[in-house]
Amino acid sequence: MKSIKYIILFAIIFCFLKSEGQQDTSRSDKNISVKEADAPVDSSKQRDIIDIIKRVFNRNSPPEGRKSQKLNFSIVPAVGYSLSSGFAVDVSANVAFYTGDPRQDNLSEIDAETVYDTKSQKILIVRSIIWGDANRFKLVTDMRWEKYPIDTYGLGSAASNASIDHLVYMYIRTYATIFKKIVPNFYAGFGYNLDDHYNISESGTANSTLSDYQRLGGGTQSKSSGVNLDLLFDNRRNPINPLNGGYASLFYRRNYQFLGSDSNWQELQFDLRRYFRLSPNSNNILAFWAISRFTTGNVPYLDLPSTGSDMYNNGGRGYAEGRFRGKDMLYLEGEYRFGITKNGLLGGVLFTNAETFTGIQGNQFQKIAPAVGTGLRVKINKHSNTNVAIDYAAGLYGSHGFFVNLGEVF
């Protein structure tokens, strides 16, 4: 694989993130640690939707609101529209908690989502990030069942609307990885990954040409089953809404026929995120996100890197999920998060992103597909710092629409 130069680059970035973490930890002017700096600004003075509802229905409730619980739940039932789903009925929920001392341990979360929409998508997803006591272990899972009609456009970021191809399939995903701490903030992980697509049907391309799905084998089913190795740096305290620190993941997956995979293929992925809190007196954040994915072997079409194929399907706002696809992918995003109300109830974001994918001919990266957007944040739970994110973004080929998420996009 084309891995040597990227591993060197990753090592340099790891060193940068580690040095940044050491610099933050060494701040002694106000005796503030990274973990304290990453906590919300005095949540007792913050307000969220629950406080507002209680205030409306119980005018005698104290202004300081409620105390944090061991389990902080956030539930958002919604009827609305997004570019990826059309008109949808959606219920998203998460529970945030600490497995040990809240002053030392990272915040764990379990989230679930169920969706039914006008594109006949039926989705049930349960994901978790659970930290062991004193952050010595970390368990990450991603389980989902989907009936997923989707419009695909072939391979490469230059694929036009003329090559649109409608696919319908059933999908089962089972991902689980366990991490062990090596040194503070650095982890090594091992896991298992299953992607099972079945009952696949295809409508054919809009211009009646042979689709890239057929060029790569077509068929009514595909299965990828393999193991993964991970190296991870993570000094964020709250993955739902990071206020400081960084995240860097080197992920290697190898699929084997003896494990049930249709073919032997490999993937190398880098996921880098950095958060800069602009002032200790506010939660205004500059955040950056970069992903690169490289594959080799006979990769099933629906398992190729694509727009929004990250764990939370959040990448590529401005385009529908799966709009671009290729054997290799590069992605970059930047976002400015700022408060609107002093009590933390409302906030806003400005963001831009860009992605590029390789085409089927020559496996070369094609044109860059940019997008820009803005959004509103509504605090749903101040103790877990969970926001409802409502964004609007626009990209190439007339693509534009709304994107809704429980928690920050990255």
Coordinates of C-alpha atoms in Angstrom, one line a residue:
M1 CA 0.0 0.0 0.0
K2 CA 0.9 3.7 -0.3
S3 CA 1.6 3.8 3.4
I4 CA 5.2 4.7 4.2
K5 CA 5.0 8.4 3.6
Y6 CA 1.6 8.6 5.4
I7 CA 2.8 6.8 8.4
I8 CA 5.7 9.2 8.7
L9 CA 3.2 12.1 8.3
F10 CA 1.0 10.6 11.0
A11 CA 4.0 10.2 13.4
I12 CA 4.8 13.9 13.0
I13 CA 1.1 14.9 13.7
F14 CA 1.1 12.6 16.7
C15 CA 4.2 14.4 18.1
F16 CA 2.5 17.7 17.5
L17 CA -0.7 16.7 19.3
K18 CA 1.3 15.3 22.2
S19 CA 3.3 18.4 22.5
E20 CA 0.2 20.5 22.4
G21 CA -1.3 18.4 25.2
Q22 CA 1.8 18.7 27.3
Q23 CA 1.8 22.5 26.8
D24 CA -1.9 22.7 27.9
T25 CA -1.2 20.4 30.9
S26 CA 1.7 22.5 32.1
R27 CA -0.3 25.8 32.3
S28 CA 0.2 27.0 35.9
D29 CA -1.0 30.5 35.8
K30 CA -4.4 29.6 37.1
N31 CA -3.7 26.0 37.9
I32 CA -6.0 24.8 35.1
S33 CA -5.5 21.3 33.7
V34 CA -6.5 20.3 30.1
K35 CA -9.5 18.4 31.5
E36 CA -10.7 21.3 33.5
A37 CA -10.2 23.6 30.6
D38 CA -12.2 21.2 28.4
A39 CA -15.2 21.4 30.7
P40 CA -18.1 23.7 29.9
V41 CA -18.0 27.1 31.5
D42 CA -19.8 26.7 34.8
S43 CA -22.7 24.6 33.7
S44 CA -24.8 25.8 36.8
K45 CA -25.1 29.1 35.0
Q46 CA -25.9 27.6 31.7
R47 CA -29.4 26.9 30.4
D48 CA -30.8 24.2 28.2
I49 CA -34.2 23.2 26.7
I50 CA -35.0 21.2 29.8
D51 CA -34.5 24.3 32.0
I52 CA -36.7 26.3 29.7
I53 CA -39.5 23.7 29.7
K54 CA -39.4 23.5 33.5
R55 CA -39.4 27.2 33.8
V56 CA -42.5 27.5 31.5
F57 CA -44.5 24.9 33.4
N58 CA -43.2 25.7 36.9
R59 CA -42.6 29.3 37.4
N60 CA -41.5 28.7 41.0
S61 CA -38.6 26.6 39.9
P62 CA -35.2 28.0 41.1
P63 CA -33.3 30.0 38.5
E64 CA -30.1 27.9 39.0
G65 CA -31.9 24.9 37.4
R66 CA -31.1 21.3 38.1
K67 CA -28.1 19.3 39.2
S68 CA -26.1 16.9 37.0
Q69 CA -27.1 13.3 37.2
K70 CA -25.1 10.1 36.9
L71 CA -26.8 9.4 33.6
N72 CA -27.5 12.5 31.5
F73 CA -30.1 11.7 28.8
S74 CA -30.8 13.7 25.6
I75 CA -33.8 12.7 23.4
V76 CA -34.9 14.5 20.3
P77 CA -38.0 13.3 18.4
A78 CA -38.3 15.2 15.1
V79 CA -40.2 15.5 11.9
G80 CA -38.3 17.4 9.2
Y81 CA -36.4 17.4 6.1
S82 CA -32.7 16.8 5.2
L83 CA -30.9 16.4 1.9
S84 CA -29.9 12.8 2.7
S85 CA -33.3 11.5 3.9
G86 CA -36.0 13.8 2.4
F87 CA -39.0 14.3 4.8
A88 CA -38.3 12.1 7.8
V89 CA -39.6 11.0 11.2
D90 CA -36.5 10.7 13.4
V91 CA -35.8 9.9 17.0
S92 CA -32.3 10.5 18.2
A93 CA -31.1 9.9 21.8
N94 CA -27.9 9.7 23.8
V95 CA -26.9 9.0 27.3
A96 CA -23.7 10.5 28.7
F97 CA -22.0 9.2 31.9
Y98 CA -18.7 8.7 33.7
T99 CA -17.6 5.2 34.6
G100 CA -15.3 6.6 37.4
D101 CA -14.2 9.9 38.9
P102 CA -15.7 12.8 36.7
R103 CA -12.7 14.9 37.6
Q104 CA -10.3 12.5 35.9
D105 CA -12.3 10.2 33.5
N106 CA -13.4 11.0 30.0
L107 CA -17.1 11.2 29.3
S108 CA -18.7 8.0 27.9
E109 CA -21.7 8.0 25.7
I110 CA -24.2 5.6 24.1
D111 CA -26.4 7.0 21.3
A112 CA -29.2 5.5 19.3
E113 CA -31.2 6.7 16.2
T114 CA -34.2 5.4 14.3
V115 CA -35.4 7.0 11.1
Y116 CA -38.2 6.5 8.6
D117 CA -38.5 8.8 5.7
T118 CA -40.1 9.6 2.3
K119 CA -37.1 7.9 0.5
S120 CA -38.3 4.6 2.1
Q121 CA -35.1 4.5 4.3
K122 CA -35.6 2.6 7.5
I123 CA -32.6 2.9 9.9
L124 CA -31.8 1.6 13.4
I125 CA -28.4 2.6 14.8
V126 CA -26.8 2.0 18.2
R127 CA -23.2 3.3 18.8
S128 CA -21.1 3.7 21.9
I129 CA -17.9 5.1 23.2
I130 CA -17.3 3.8 26.7
W131 CA -14.2 4.6 28.7
G132 CA -12.9 2.2 31.4
D133 CA -11.9 3.4 34.9
A134 CA -9.1 6.0 34.8
N135 CA -9.3 5.9 31.0
R136 CA -7.2 2.7 30.9
F137 CA -9.6 1.1 28.3
K138 CA -11.9 2.3 25.7
L139 CA -14.7 0.4 23.9
V140 CA -16.1 1.6 20.6
T141 CA -19.0 -0.1 18.9
D142 CA -21.2 0.7 15.9
M143 CA -24.2 -1.6 15.3
R144 CA -26.9 -0.9 12.7
W145 CA -29.6 -2.3 10.5
E146 CA -30.8 -0.5 7.5
K147 CA -33.1 -0.7 4.5
Y148 CA -31.4 1.9 2.4
P149 CA -32.5 3.2 -1.0
I150 CA -29.7 5.5 -2.2
D151 CA -28.7 7.4 -5.4
T152 CA -25.1 6.7 -6.4
Y153 CA -23.2 8.5 -9.1
G154 CA -20.3 6.2 -9.8
L155 CA -16.7 6.6 -8.8
G156 CA -14.8 9.9 -8.5
S157 CA -15.6 13.4 -7.4
A158 CA -16.1 14.5 -11.0
A159 CA -19.2 12.2 -11.4
S160 CA -22.1 14.3 -12.7
N161 CA -25.8 14.0 -12.2
A162 CA -26.1 12.3 -15.6
S163 CA -24.6 9.1 -14.1
I164 CA -27.1 8.8 -11.2
D165 CA -27.9 5.1 -10.4
H166 CA -30.6 4.2 -7.9
L167 CA -29.7 1.3 -5.6
V168 CA -31.8 -0.4 -2.9
Y169 CA -30.3 -2.7 -0.3
M170 CA -30.5 -4.2 3.2
Y171 CA -27.5 -3.6 5.4
I172 CA -26.2 -5.0 8.7
R173 CA -23.1 -3.5 10.3
T174 CA -21.2 -4.9 13.3
Y175 CA -18.1 -3.0 14.4
A176 CA -16.4 -3.4 17.8
T177 CA -12.9 -2.3 18.9
I178 CA -11.3 -2.4 22.3
F179 CA -8.4 0.0 23.1
K180 CA -5.8 -0.3 25.8
K181 CA -3.8 2.7 27.1
I182 CA -0.1 2.6 26.4
V183 CA 0.9 5.9 27.9
P184 CA -1.4 8.9 28.8
N185 CA -3.7 9.8 25.9
F186 CA -2.1 7.1 23.6
Y187 CA -3.9 3.8 22.9
A188 CA -3.6 0.6 20.8
G189 CA -6.7 -1.2 19.7
F190 CA -7.9 -4.4 18.1
G191 CA -11.4 -5.1 16.7
Y192 CA -13.7 -6.8 14.3
N193 CA -15.7 -5.3 11.4
L194 CA -18.6 -6.8 9.4
D195 CA -20.4 -5.1 6.5
D196 CA -23.2 -7.2 5.1
H197 CA -25.2 -5.8 2.2
Y198 CA -27.9 -8.1 0.7
N199 CA -31.1 -7.9 -1.4
I200 CA -29.3 -5.4 -3.6
S201 CA -31.3 -4.1 -6.6
E202 CA -30.3 -1.5 -9.2
S203 CA -32.4 0.7 -11.4
G204 CA -29.6 1.6 -13.9
T205 CA -28.0 4.9 -14.8
A206 CA -29.9 7.9 -16.0
N207 CA -27.9 8.0 -19.2
S208 CA -28.3 4.2 -19.8
T209 CA -24.6 3.6 -19.7
L210 CA -22.9 0.7 -17.8
S211 CA -22.8 1.7 -14.1
D212 CA -19.6 1.7 -12.1
Y213 CA -21.5 -0.7 -9.7
Q214 CA -21.7 -3.2 -12.6
R215 CA -18.1 -2.5 -13.6
L216 CA -17.0 -3.5 -10.1
G217 CA -19.0 -6.8 -10.2
G218 CA -22.5 -5.8 -9.4
G219 CA -24.6 -8.6 -7.8
T220 CA -27.3 -8.9 -5.3
Q221 CA -25.1 -9.2 -2.2
S222 CA -21.7 -8.3 -0.8
K223 CA -20.0 -9.1 2.5
S224 CA -16.8 -7.8 4.0
S225 CA -15.6 -9.4 7.2
G226 CA -12.2 -8.6 8.8
V227 CA -10.1 -7.4 11.7
N228 CA -8.7 -4.0 12.4
L229 CA -5.7 -2.6 14.2
D230 CA -5.7 1.0 15.6
L231 CA -3.3 3.5 17.0
L232 CA -5.1 6.3 18.8
F233 CA -4.3 9.7 20.4
D234 CA -7.2 11.3 22.2
N235 CA -7.1 13.9 24.9
R236 CA -10.6 15.2 24.5
R237 CA -12.7 14.9 27.6
N238 CA -16.1 15.1 25.9
P239 CA -16.5 13.5 22.5
I240 CA -20.1 14.9 22.1
N241 CA -18.9 18.5 22.1
P242 CA -15.1 18.8 22.4
L243 CA -13.8 22.2 23.7
N244 CA -10.1 21.6 23.5
G245 CA -7.5 19.0 22.6
G246 CA -7.1 16.7 19.7
Y247 CA -7.8 13.3 18.2
A248 CA -5.7 11.3 15.8
S249 CA -6.5 7.8 14.7
L250 CA -4.5 5.4 12.4
F251 CA -6.9 2.6 11.4
Y252 CA -5.9 -0.5 9.4
R253 CA -8.5 -3.0 8.4
R254 CA -7.9 -6.4 6.6
N255 CA -10.7 -8.5 5.3
Y256 CA -10.3 -12.2 4.9
Q257 CA -12.3 -14.8 2.9
F258 CA -11.8 -17.3 5.8
L259 CA -13.8 -14.9 8.0
G260 CA -16.7 -14.8 5.5
S261 CA -15.6 -11.9 3.3
D262 CA -16.3 -12.1 -0.4
S263 CA -12.8 -11.1 -1.1
N264 CA -9.5 -10.2 0.6
W265 CA -9.0 -6.4 0.7
Q266 CA -7.4 -3.8 2.9
E267 CA -8.0 -0.2 4.1
L268 CA -5.8 2.3 5.7
Q269 CA -7.5 5.3 7.3
F270 CA -6.3 8.5 9.1
D271 CA -8.7 10.6 11.1
L272 CA -7.3 13.8 12.6
R273 CA -9.2 16.4 14.6
R274 CA -8.0 19.5 16.5
Y275 CA -10.0 21.9 18.7
F276 CA -8.9 25.4 19.8
R277 CA -10.8 27.1 22.6
L278 CA -10.4 30.8 21.8
S279 CA -10.9 32.1 25.4
P280 CA -11.2 30.5 28.8
N281 CA -14.3 32.7 29.4
S282 CA -16.3 31.3 26.5
N283 CA -17.0 28.1 24.5
N284 CA -16.1 29.7 21.2
I285 CA -14.1 27.1 19.2
L286 CA -12.1 26.7 16.1
A287 CA -12.3 23.1 15.0
F288 CA -10.5 21.2 12.1
W289 CA -11.1 17.7 10.7
A290 CA -9.1 15.8 8.2
I291 CA -9.7 12.2 6.9
S292 CA -7.8 10.2 4.3
R293 CA -8.8 6.7 3.3
F294 CA -6.9 4.3 1.0
T295 CA -8.0 0.8 -0.2
T296 CA -6.4 -2.0 -2.1
G297 CA -7.9 -5.3 -3.4
N298 CA -11.3 -6.1 -4.7
V299 CA -13.4 -3.8 -2.5
P300 CA -17.2 -4.1 -2.8
Y301 CA -18.8 -1.0 -4.3
L302 CA -20.9 -0.2 -1.2
D303 CA -17.9 -0.6 1.1
L304 CA -15.7 2.0 -0.8
P305 CA -15.0 5.3 0.9
S306 CA -17.8 7.8 0.2
T307 CA -19.3 11.0 1.3
G308 CA -20.6 10.7 4.9
S309 CA -19.1 7.2 5.4
D310 CA -17.6 8.2 8.8
M311 CA -18.9 6.6 12.0
Y312 CA -21.6 9.2 12.5
N313 CA -22.3 9.9 8.8
N314 CA -21.5 13.5 9.3
G315 CA -18.8 14.3 6.8
G316 CA -19.6 16.2 3.6
R317 CA -22.4 18.6 4.7
G318 CA -23.6 20.1 1.4
Y319 CA -24.0 16.7 -0.3
A320 CA -26.3 13.7 0.3
E321 CA -24.7 10.7 1.9
G322 CA -22.9 8.6 -0.8
R323 CA -22.8 11.5 -3.3
F324 CA -19.2 10.8 -4.1
R325 CA -17.3 7.5 -3.9
G326 CA -13.9 6.1 -4.8
K327 CA -11.2 3.6 -3.9
D328 CA -9.3 6.5 -2.2
M329 CA -10.6 9.6 -0.5
L330 CA -9.2 12.9 1.0
Y331 CA -11.4 15.1 3.2
L332 CA -10.9 18.4 5.0
E333 CA -13.3 20.5 7.1
G334 CA -13.0 23.6 9.3
E335 CA -15.7 25.1 11.6
Y336 CA -16.1 28.1 13.8
R337 CA -18.5 27.5 16.8
F338 CA -19.7 30.5 18.7
G339 CA -22.3 31.4 21.4
I340 CA -25.3 33.5 20.6
T341 CA -26.8 33.8 24.1
K342 CA -24.7 34.2 27.2
N343 CA -26.6 31.4 29.0
G344 CA -25.4 28.9 26.4
L345 CA -28.9 28.0 25.2
L346 CA -28.2 29.1 21.6
G347 CA -25.1 29.0 19.5
G348 CA -24.1 29.1 15.8
V349 CA -21.5 27.7 13.5
L350 CA -19.8 28.7 10.2
F351 CA -18.1 25.9 8.3
T352 CA -16.5 24.8 5.0
N353 CA -15.4 21.5 3.7
A354 CA -13.8 19.9 0.7
E355 CA -13.4 16.3 -0.6
T356 CA -11.9 14.5 -3.5
F357 CA -12.1 10.9 -4.6
T358 CA -10.4 8.7 -7.2
G359 CA -12.2 7.7 -10.4
I360 CA -12.4 4.2 -12.0
Q361 CA -10.0 5.1 -14.7
G362 CA -6.3 5.2 -13.5
N363 CA -7.3 5.5 -9.9
Q364 CA -6.4 9.2 -9.9
F365 CA -7.8 11.9 -7.6
Q366 CA -10.3 14.0 -9.5
K367 CA -11.7 17.5 -9.0
I368 CA -12.2 18.9 -5.5
A369 CA -15.8 19.2 -4.4
P370 CA -16.2 22.1 -1.8
A371 CA -19.1 23.1 0.3
V372 CA -19.9 25.9 2.7
G373 CA -22.6 26.4 5.3
T374 CA -23.9 27.8 8.5
G375 CA -26.0 26.4 11.4
L376 CA -27.8 26.9 14.7
R377 CA -27.0 25.1 17.9
V378 CA -29.7 24.6 20.6
K379 CA -28.5 23.2 24.0
I380 CA -30.5 20.1 24.8
N381 CA -28.5 19.0 27.9
K382 CA -26.1 21.4 29.6
H383 CA -24.4 18.8 31.8
S384 CA -23.3 16.6 28.8
N385 CA -22.9 19.8 26.7
T386 CA -25.1 18.2 24.0
N387 CA -26.5 20.4 21.3
V388 CA -29.1 19.9 18.6
A389 CA -27.2 20.9 15.4
I390 CA -29.3 22.3 12.5
D391 CA -27.2 23.2 9.5
Y392 CA -27.7 24.4 6.0
A393 CA -24.9 23.8 3.4
A394 CA -24.4 24.1 -0.4
G395 CA -22.0 22.4 -2.7
L396 CA -21.4 21.7 -6.4
Y397 CA -24.0 20.5 -9.0
G398 CA -26.8 22.4 -7.4
S399 CA -26.5 20.3 -4.2
H400 CA -27.8 22.0 -1.1
G401 CA -30.0 21.2 1.9
F402 CA -30.4 20.9 5.7
F403 CA -28.5 18.5 8.0
V404 CA -29.6 17.7 11.5
N405 CA -27.5 16.0 14.2
L406 CA -27.6 15.3 17.9
G407 CA -24.2 16.5 19.2
E408 CA -21.5 18.3 17.3
V409 CA -20.7 17.1 13.8
F410 CA -17.1 16.2 14.8

